[in-house]
Coordinates of C-alpha atoms in Angstrom, one line a residue:
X30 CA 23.3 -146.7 42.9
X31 CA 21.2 -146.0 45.8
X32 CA 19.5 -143.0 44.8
X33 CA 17.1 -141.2 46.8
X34 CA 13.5 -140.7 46.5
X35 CA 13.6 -137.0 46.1
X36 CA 15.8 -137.2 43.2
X37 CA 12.9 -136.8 40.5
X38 CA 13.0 -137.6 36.9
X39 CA 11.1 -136.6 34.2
X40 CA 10.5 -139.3 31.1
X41 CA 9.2 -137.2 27.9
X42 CA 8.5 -139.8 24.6
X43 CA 5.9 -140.2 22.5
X44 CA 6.3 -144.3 22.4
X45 CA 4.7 -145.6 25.1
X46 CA 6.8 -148.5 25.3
X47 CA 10.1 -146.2 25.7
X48 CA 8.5 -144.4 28.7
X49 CA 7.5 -147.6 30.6
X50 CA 10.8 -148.9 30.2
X51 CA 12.8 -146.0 31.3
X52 CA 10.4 -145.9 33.9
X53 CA 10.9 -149.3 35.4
X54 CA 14.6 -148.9 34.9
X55 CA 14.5 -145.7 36.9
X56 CA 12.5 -146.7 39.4
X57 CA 14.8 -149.8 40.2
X58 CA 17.6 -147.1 40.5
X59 CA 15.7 -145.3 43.0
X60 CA 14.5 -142.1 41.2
X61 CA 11.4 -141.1 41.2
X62 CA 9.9 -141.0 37.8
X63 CA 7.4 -139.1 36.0
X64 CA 6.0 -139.2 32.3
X65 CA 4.9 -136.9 29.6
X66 CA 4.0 -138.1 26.2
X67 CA 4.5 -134.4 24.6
X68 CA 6.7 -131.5 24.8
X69 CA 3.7 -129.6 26.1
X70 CA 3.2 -131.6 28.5
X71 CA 6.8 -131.8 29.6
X72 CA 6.7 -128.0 30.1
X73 CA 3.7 -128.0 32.0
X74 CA 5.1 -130.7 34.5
X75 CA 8.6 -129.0 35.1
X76 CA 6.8 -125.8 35.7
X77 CA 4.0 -127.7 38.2
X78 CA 7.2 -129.6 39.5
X79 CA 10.7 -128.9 40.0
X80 CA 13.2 -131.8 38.6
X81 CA 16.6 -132.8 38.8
X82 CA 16.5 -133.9 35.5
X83 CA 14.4 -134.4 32.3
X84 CA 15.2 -137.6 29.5
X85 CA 14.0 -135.9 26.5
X86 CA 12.9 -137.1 22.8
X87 CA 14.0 -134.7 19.8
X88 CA 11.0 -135.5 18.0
X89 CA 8.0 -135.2 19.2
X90 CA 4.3 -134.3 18.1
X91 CA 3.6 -131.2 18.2
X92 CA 6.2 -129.2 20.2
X93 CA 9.7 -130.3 18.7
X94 CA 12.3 -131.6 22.0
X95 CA 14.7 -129.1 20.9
X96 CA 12.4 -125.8 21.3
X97 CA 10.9 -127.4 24.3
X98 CA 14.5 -127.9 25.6
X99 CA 15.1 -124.2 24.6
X100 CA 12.3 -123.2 26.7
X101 CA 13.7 -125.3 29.7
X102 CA 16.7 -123.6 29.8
X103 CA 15.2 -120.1 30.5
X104 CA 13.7 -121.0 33.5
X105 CA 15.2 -119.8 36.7
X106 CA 16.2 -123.4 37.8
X107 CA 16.3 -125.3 35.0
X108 CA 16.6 -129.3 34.9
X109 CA 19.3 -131.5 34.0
X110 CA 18.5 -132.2 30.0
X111 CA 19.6 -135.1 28.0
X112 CA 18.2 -135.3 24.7
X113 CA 17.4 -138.9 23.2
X114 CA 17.6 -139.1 19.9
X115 CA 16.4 -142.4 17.0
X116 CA 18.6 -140.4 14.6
X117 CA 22.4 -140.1 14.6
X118 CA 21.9 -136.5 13.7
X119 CA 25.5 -134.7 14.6
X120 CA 23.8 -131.1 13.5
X121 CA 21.0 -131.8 15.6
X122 CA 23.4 -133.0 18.5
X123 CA 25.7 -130.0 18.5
X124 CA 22.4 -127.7 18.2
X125 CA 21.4 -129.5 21.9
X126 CA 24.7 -128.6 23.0
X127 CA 24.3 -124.9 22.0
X128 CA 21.0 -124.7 23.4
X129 CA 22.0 -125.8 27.0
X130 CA 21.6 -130.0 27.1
X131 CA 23.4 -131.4 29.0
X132 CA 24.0 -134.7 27.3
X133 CA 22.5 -136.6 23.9
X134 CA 22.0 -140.1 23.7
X135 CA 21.0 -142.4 20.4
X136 CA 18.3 -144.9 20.4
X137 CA 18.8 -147.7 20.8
X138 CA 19.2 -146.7 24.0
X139 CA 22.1 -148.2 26.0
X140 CA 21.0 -149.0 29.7
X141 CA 24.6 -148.7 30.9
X142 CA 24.8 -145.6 29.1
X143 CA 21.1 -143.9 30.3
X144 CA 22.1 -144.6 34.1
X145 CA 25.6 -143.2 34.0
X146 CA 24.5 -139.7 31.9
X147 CA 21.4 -139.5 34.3
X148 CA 23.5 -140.3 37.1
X149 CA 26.0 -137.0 36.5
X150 CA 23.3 -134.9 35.5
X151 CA 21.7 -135.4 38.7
X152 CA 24.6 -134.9 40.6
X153 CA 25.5 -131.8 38.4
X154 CA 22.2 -130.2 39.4
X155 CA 22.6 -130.8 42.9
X156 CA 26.0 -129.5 42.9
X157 CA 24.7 -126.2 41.6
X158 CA 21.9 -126.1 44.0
X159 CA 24.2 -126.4 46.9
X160 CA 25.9 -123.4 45.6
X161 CA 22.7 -121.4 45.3
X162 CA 21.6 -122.3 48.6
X163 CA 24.7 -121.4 50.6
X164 CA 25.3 -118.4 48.3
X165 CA 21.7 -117.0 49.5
X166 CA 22.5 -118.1 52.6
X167 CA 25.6 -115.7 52.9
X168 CA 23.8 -113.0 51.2
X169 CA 21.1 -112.6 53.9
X170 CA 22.5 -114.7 56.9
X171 CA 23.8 -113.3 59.9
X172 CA 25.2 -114.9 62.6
X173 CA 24.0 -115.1 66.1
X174 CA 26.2 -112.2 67.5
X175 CA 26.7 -111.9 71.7
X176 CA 28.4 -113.6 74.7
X177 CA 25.4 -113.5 76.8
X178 CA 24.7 -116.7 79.1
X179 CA 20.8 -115.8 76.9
X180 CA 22.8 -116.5 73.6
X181 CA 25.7 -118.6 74.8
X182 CA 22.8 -121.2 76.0
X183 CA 20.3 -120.7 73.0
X184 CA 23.7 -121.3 70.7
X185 CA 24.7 -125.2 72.9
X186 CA 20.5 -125.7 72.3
X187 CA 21.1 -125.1 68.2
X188 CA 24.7 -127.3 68.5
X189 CA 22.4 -130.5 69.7
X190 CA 19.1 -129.8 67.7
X191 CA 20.8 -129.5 64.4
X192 CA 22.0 -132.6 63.2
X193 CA 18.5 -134.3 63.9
X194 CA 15.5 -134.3 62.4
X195 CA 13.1 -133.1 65.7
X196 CA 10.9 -130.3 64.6
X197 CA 11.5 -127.3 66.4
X198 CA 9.5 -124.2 67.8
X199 CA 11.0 -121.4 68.0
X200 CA 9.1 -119.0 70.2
X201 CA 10.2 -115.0 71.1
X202 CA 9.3 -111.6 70.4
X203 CA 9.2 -110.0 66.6
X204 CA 12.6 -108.6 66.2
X205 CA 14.4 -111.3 68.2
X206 CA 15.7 -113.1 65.3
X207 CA 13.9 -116.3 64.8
X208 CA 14.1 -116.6 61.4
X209 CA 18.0 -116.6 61.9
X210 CA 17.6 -119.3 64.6
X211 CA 15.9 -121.2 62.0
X212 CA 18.8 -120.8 59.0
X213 CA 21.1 -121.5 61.9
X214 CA 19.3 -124.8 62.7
X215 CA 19.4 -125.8 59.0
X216 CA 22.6 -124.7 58.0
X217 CA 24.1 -126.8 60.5
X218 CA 22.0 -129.7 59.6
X219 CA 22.1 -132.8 57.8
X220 CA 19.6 -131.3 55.2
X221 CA 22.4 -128.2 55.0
X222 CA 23.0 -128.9 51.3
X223 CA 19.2 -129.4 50.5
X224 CA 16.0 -126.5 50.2
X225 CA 15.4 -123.4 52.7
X226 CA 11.9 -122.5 52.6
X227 CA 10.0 -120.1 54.2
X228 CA 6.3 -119.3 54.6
X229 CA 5.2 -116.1 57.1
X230 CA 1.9 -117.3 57.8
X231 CA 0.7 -113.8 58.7
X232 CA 1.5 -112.2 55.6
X233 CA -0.7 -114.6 53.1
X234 CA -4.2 -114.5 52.8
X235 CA -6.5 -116.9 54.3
X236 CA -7.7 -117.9 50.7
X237 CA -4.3 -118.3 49.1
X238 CA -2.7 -119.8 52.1
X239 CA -3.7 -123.7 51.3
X240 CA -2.2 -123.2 47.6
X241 CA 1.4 -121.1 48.8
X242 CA 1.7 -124.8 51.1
X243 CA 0.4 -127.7 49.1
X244 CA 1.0 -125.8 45.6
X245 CA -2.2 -126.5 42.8
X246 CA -3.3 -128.0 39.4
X247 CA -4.0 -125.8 36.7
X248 CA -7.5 -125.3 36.4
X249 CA -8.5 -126.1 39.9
X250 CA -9.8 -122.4 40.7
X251 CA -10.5 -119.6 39.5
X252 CA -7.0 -117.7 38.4
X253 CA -5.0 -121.3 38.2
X254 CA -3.9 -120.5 34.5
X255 CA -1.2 -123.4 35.4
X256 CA 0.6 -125.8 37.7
X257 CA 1.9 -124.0 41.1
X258 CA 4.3 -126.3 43.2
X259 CA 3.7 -125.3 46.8
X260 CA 6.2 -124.7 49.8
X261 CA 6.2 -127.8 51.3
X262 CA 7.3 -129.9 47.6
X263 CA 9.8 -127.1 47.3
X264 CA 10.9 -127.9 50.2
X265 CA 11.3 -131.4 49.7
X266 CA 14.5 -133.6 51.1
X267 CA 15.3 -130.1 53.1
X268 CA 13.7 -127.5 55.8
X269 CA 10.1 -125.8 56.0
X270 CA 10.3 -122.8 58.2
X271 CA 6.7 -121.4 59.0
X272 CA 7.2 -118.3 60.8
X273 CA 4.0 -117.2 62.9
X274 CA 2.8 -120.2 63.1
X275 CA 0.2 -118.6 65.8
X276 CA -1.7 -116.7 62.9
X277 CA -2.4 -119.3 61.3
X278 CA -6.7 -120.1 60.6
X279 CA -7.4 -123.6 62.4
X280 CA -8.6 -124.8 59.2
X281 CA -5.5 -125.0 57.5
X282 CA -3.8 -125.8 60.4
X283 CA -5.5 -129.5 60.2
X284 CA -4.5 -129.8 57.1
X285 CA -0.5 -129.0 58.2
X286 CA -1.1 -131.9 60.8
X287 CA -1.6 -134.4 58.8
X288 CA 1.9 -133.4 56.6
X289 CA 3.3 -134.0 59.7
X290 CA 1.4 -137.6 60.6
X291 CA 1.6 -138.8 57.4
X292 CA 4.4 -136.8 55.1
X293 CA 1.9 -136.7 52.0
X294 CA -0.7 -134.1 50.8
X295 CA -2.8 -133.0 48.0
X296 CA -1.9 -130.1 45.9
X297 CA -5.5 -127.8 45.7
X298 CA -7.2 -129.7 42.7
X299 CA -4.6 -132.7 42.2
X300 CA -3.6 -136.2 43.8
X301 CA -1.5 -137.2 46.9
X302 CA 2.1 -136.5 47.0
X303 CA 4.7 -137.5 49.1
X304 CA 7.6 -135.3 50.6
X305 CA 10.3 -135.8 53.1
X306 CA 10.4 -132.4 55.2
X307 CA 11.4 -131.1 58.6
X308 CA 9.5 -128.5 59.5
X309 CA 10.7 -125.4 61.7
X310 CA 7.7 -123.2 63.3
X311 CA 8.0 -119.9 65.5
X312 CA 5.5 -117.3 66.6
X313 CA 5.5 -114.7 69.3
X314 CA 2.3 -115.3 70.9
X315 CA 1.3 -117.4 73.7
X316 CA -0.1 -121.0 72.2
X317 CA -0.9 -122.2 75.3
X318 CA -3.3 -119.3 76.0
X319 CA -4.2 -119.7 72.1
X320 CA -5.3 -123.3 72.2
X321 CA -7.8 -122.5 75.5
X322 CA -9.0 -119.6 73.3
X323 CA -9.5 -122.4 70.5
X324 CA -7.2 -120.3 68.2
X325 CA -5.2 -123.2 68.1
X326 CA -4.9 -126.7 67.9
X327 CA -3.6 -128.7 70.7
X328 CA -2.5 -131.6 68.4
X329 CA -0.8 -129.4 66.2
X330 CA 1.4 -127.7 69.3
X331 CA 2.4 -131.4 70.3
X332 CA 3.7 -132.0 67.0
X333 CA 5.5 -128.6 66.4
X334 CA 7.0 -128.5 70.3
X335 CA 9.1 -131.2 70.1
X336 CA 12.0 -129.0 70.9
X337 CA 11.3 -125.9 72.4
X338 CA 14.0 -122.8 71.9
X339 CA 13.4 -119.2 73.0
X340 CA 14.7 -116.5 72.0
X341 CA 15.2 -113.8 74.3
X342 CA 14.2 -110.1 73.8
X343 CA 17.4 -107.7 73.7
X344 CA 16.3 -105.7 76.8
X345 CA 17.7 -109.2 78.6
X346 CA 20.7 -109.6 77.5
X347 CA 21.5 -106.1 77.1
X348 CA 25.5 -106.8 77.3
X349 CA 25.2 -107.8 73.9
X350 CA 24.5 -104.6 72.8
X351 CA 27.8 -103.0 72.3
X352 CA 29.0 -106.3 70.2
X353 CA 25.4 -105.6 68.0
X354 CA 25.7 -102.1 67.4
X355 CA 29.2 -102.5 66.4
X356 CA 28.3 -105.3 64.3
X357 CA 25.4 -102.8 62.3
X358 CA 27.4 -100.1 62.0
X359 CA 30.8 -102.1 60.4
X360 CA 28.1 -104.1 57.9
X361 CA 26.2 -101.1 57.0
X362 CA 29.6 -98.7 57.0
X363 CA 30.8 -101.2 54.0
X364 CA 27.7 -101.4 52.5
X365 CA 27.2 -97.7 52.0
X366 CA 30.8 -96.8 51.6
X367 CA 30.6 -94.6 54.9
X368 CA 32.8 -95.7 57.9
X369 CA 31.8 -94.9 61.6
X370 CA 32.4 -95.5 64.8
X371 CA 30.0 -95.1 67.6
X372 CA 31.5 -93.0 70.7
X373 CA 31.2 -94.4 74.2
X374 CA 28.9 -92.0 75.1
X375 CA 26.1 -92.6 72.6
X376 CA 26.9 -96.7 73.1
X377 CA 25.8 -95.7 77.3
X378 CA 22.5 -94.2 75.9
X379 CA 21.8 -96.9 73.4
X380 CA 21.6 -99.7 76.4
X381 CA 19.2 -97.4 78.4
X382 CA 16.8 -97.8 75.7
X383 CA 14.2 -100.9 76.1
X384 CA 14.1 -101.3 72.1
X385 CA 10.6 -102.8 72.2
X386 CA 11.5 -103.6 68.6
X387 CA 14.5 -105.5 70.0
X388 CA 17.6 -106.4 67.7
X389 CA 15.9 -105.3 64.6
X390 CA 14.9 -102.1 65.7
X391 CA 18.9 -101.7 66.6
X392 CA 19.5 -102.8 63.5
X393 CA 16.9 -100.1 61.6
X394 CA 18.8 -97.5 64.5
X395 CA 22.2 -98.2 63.3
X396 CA 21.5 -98.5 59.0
X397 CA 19.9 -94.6 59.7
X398 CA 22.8 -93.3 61.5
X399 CA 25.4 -94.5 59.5
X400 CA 23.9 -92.6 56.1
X401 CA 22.5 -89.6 58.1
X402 CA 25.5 -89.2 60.0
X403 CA 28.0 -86.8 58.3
X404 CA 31.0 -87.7 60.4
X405 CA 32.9 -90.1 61.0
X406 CA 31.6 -90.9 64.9
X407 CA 28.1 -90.9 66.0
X408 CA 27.7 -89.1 68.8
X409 CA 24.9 -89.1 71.7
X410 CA 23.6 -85.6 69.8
X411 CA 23.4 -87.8 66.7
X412 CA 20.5 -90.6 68.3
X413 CA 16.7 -89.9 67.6
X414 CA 15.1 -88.1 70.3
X415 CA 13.4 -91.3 72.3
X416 CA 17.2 -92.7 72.6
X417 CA 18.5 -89.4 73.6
X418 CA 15.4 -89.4 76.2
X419 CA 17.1 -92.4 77.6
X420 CA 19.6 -90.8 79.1
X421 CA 16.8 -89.7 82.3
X422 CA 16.0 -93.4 83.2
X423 CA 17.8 -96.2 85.0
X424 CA 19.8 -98.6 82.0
X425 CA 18.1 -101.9 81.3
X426 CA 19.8 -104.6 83.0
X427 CA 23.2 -102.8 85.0
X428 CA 22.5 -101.5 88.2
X429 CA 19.5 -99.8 88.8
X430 CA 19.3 -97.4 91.7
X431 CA 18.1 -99.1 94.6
X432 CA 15.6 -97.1 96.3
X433 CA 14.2 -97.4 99.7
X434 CA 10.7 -97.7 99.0
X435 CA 7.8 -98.4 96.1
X436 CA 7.4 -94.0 96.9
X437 CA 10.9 -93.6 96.2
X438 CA 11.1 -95.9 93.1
X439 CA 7.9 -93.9 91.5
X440 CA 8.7 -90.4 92.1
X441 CA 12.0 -91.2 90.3
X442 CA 10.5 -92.9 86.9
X443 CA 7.9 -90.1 87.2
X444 CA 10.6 -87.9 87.2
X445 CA 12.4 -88.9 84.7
X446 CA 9.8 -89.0 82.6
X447 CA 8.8 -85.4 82.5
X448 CA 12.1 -84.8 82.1
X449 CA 12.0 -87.0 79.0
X450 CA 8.3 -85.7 77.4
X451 CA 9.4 -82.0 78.2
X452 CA 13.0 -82.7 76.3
X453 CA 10.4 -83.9 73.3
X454 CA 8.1 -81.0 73.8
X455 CA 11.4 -78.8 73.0
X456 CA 10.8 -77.2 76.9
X457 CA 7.5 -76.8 75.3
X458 CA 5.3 -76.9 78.8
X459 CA 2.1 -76.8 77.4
X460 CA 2.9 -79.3 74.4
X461 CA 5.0 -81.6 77.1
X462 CA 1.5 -81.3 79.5
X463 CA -0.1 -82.6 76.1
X464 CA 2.4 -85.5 75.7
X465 CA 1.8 -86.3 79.1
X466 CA -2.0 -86.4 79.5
X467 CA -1.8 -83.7 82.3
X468 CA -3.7 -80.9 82.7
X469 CA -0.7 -78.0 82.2
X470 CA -1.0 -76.4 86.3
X471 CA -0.9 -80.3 87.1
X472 CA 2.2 -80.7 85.5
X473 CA 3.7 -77.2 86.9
X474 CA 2.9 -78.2 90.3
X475 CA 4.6 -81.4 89.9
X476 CA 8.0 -79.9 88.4
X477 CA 7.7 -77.7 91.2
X478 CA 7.9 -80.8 93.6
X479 CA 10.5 -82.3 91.6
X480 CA 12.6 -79.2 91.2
X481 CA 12.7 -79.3 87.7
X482 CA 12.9 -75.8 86.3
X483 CA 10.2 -74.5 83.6
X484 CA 12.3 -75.1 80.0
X485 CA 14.7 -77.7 81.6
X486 CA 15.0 -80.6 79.2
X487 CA 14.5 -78.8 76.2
X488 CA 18.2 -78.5 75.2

């Protein structure tokens, strides 16, 4: 058998001579192997730890094997659990069964016998796991949606980064959909089958960020009532995506770089442990600018950039927008029961928009419309009133007017824009002069000169 290191195995007897067998055994299989020498410690381990599967003694000191294998079975992601017994004890045997085991075995134990049972448990637990993973990944994956030459290229990149094992920054505006790039990346990977984790960096406090990544011992700090297995072990044999990698303090960053040298680290409190993770990064600032603001290590971009992929913001590649908003509105019309179509009209005002927020501020756009909208068809009438506003300025992307002169070119944003503040003022001219930072015979004098009539906009 030619197992691989990240299959773990968890040994539980209270003969030392039994454990440092199976452990040898093991080992020369090629799992990795852990002990315990009581059922309390065996529960304390698997919760520190996750497993693929757990060689258990019926009786133990203290905790009995079976209430401890009770207790294993209630946890969200239980371990394989094969019950050893010195006792041909069918009542006890059938009880395992009932209780969720998913073997027994008698002592004297059969070496033959130990390797094939642990063998299929393994593979049992690995089978489910797959199925958890790609069942969360087709809850909350989407795909990369647009015919772009933007997307058709950043697509070719994700074909030929895949299948290796480079580590890959991902850099773009928030709303761009990095985080899909990175499922993308690992769904079409050789670790496909194996752990999708993710950290954002930004969101976890500076003194809880070391023990979310490296995981800690119980007891190490204050509040460590027990063990905590951290992001990188869960993500062990599969993919680490850190998402705003640019937030993170240059203190733990350090301590990231040598996972990446080295493929080891310390849990907050314990000893070194080895993993075998590829690790995704992406952030939306700058890091070039960051490092010569020492924000940033420069060792640590080296390491990360190995390949490079950018995401771009919506308001360049604006095409796409018709095949996204279609796409919102069919996904959220099933999900609330509520079908709709978008009418051409309101599709022409949605790619005048710049959508800062890019393709998840469409997204919010279309989930609101499609349960505010009592219709069937959303309609230009139906868009908030900063997409309607759009309708005054030049669309993102298709043919801009293409004016003589710098003058030109101003006097016909500026225009557009009263038009647009005055339209949100409700043909309000004194609230409009407010929007607009304008002193209110300013901004007369100026619709004067723009022939905009007092009121126009406010329909």
């Amino acid at each position: 058998m030619s197992a691989m290191a990240r299959e773990r195995v968890l040994v539980v007897d209270d003969e030392e001579g039994v454990r440092s067998s199976l452990r040898n055994i093991l080992r020369d299989e090629g799992y990795s192997v852990d002990l315990a020498e009581s059922g309390e410690r065996c529960l304390e381990m698997v919760r520190g730890r996750p497993y693929h599967a757990v060689l258990l003694d019926v009786w133990l000191p203290g905790r009995d094997g079976l209430s401890v294998l009770q207790e294993l079975a209630a946890l969200p992601f239980p371990p394989r659990v094969i019950m050893i017994s010195g006792h041909a004890d069918v009542p006890v045997a059938h009880r395992a069964g009932r209780l969720g085991a998913f073997d027994f075995i008698e002592k004297p134990l059969s070496l033959e016998k130990v390797a094939l049972t642990l063998r299929n448990a393994v593979s049992d637990k690995k089978k489910d796991d797959r199925i958890r993973h790609l069942r969360e990944r087709l809850q909350g994956e989407e795909t990369l949606i647009g015919e772009s030459a933007a997307i058709q290229d950043l697509r070719q990149q994700i074909e030929v980064t895949a299948p290796t094992n480079g580590r890959v920054l991902i850099l773009g505006e928030n709303g761009t959909g990095k985080e899909l790039v990175a499922r993308t990346i690992h769904a079409r990977s050789l670790r496909a089958d194996e752990p999708f984790v993710e950290m954002n960096c930004a969101a976890i406090p500076e003194d809880l960020i070391e023990s979310e990544l490296f995981g800690h011992v119980k007891g190490s700090f204050t509040g460590a009532v027990d063990n905590k297995p951290g992001r990188f072990l869960m993500a062990d044999g599969g993919t680490l995506f850190l998402d705003e990698i640019g937030d993170m303090s240059v203190r733990t960053q350090s301590k990231v770089l040598r996972v990446l040298q080295e493929q080891a680290f310390e849990p907050v409190g314990g000893t070194t442990l080895r993993v075998d993770v590829r690790v995704i990064a992406a952030t939306n600032k700058d890091l070039p600018k960051e490092i010569a603001a020492g924000r940033f290590r420069e060792d640590l971009y080296f390491r990360l950039n190995v390949i490079p992929l950018r995401v771009p913001p919506l308001r360049e590649r604006v095409e796409d927008l018709p095949l996204l908003a279609a796409h919102f509105v069919e996904r959220f019309s099933g999900h609330y029961g509520r079908p709709k179509r978008l009418q051409p009209d309101t599709l022409a005002l949605l790619k005048r928009h710049r959508w800062p927020g890019n393709v998840r501020e469409l997204k919010n756009v279309m989930e609101r419309l499609v349960i505010l909208v009592q219709g069937d068809t959303i309609t230009p009438e139906d868009l908030p009133e900063a997409l309607r506003g759009a309708a005054d300025t030049p669309a993102v992307g298709e043919g801009a007017p293409d004016f003589g002169s710098l003058k030109e070119g101003r006097e016909h944003f500026e225009r557009a824009f009263i038009l647009r503040k005055l339209r949100e003022a409700g043909g309000n001219v004194v609230r409009a002069a407010e929007l607009l930072g304008l002193e209110r015979s300013n901004l007369y004098r100026k619709m004067r000169a723009y022939g905009i009539r007092g009121g126009e906009g406010g329909g």
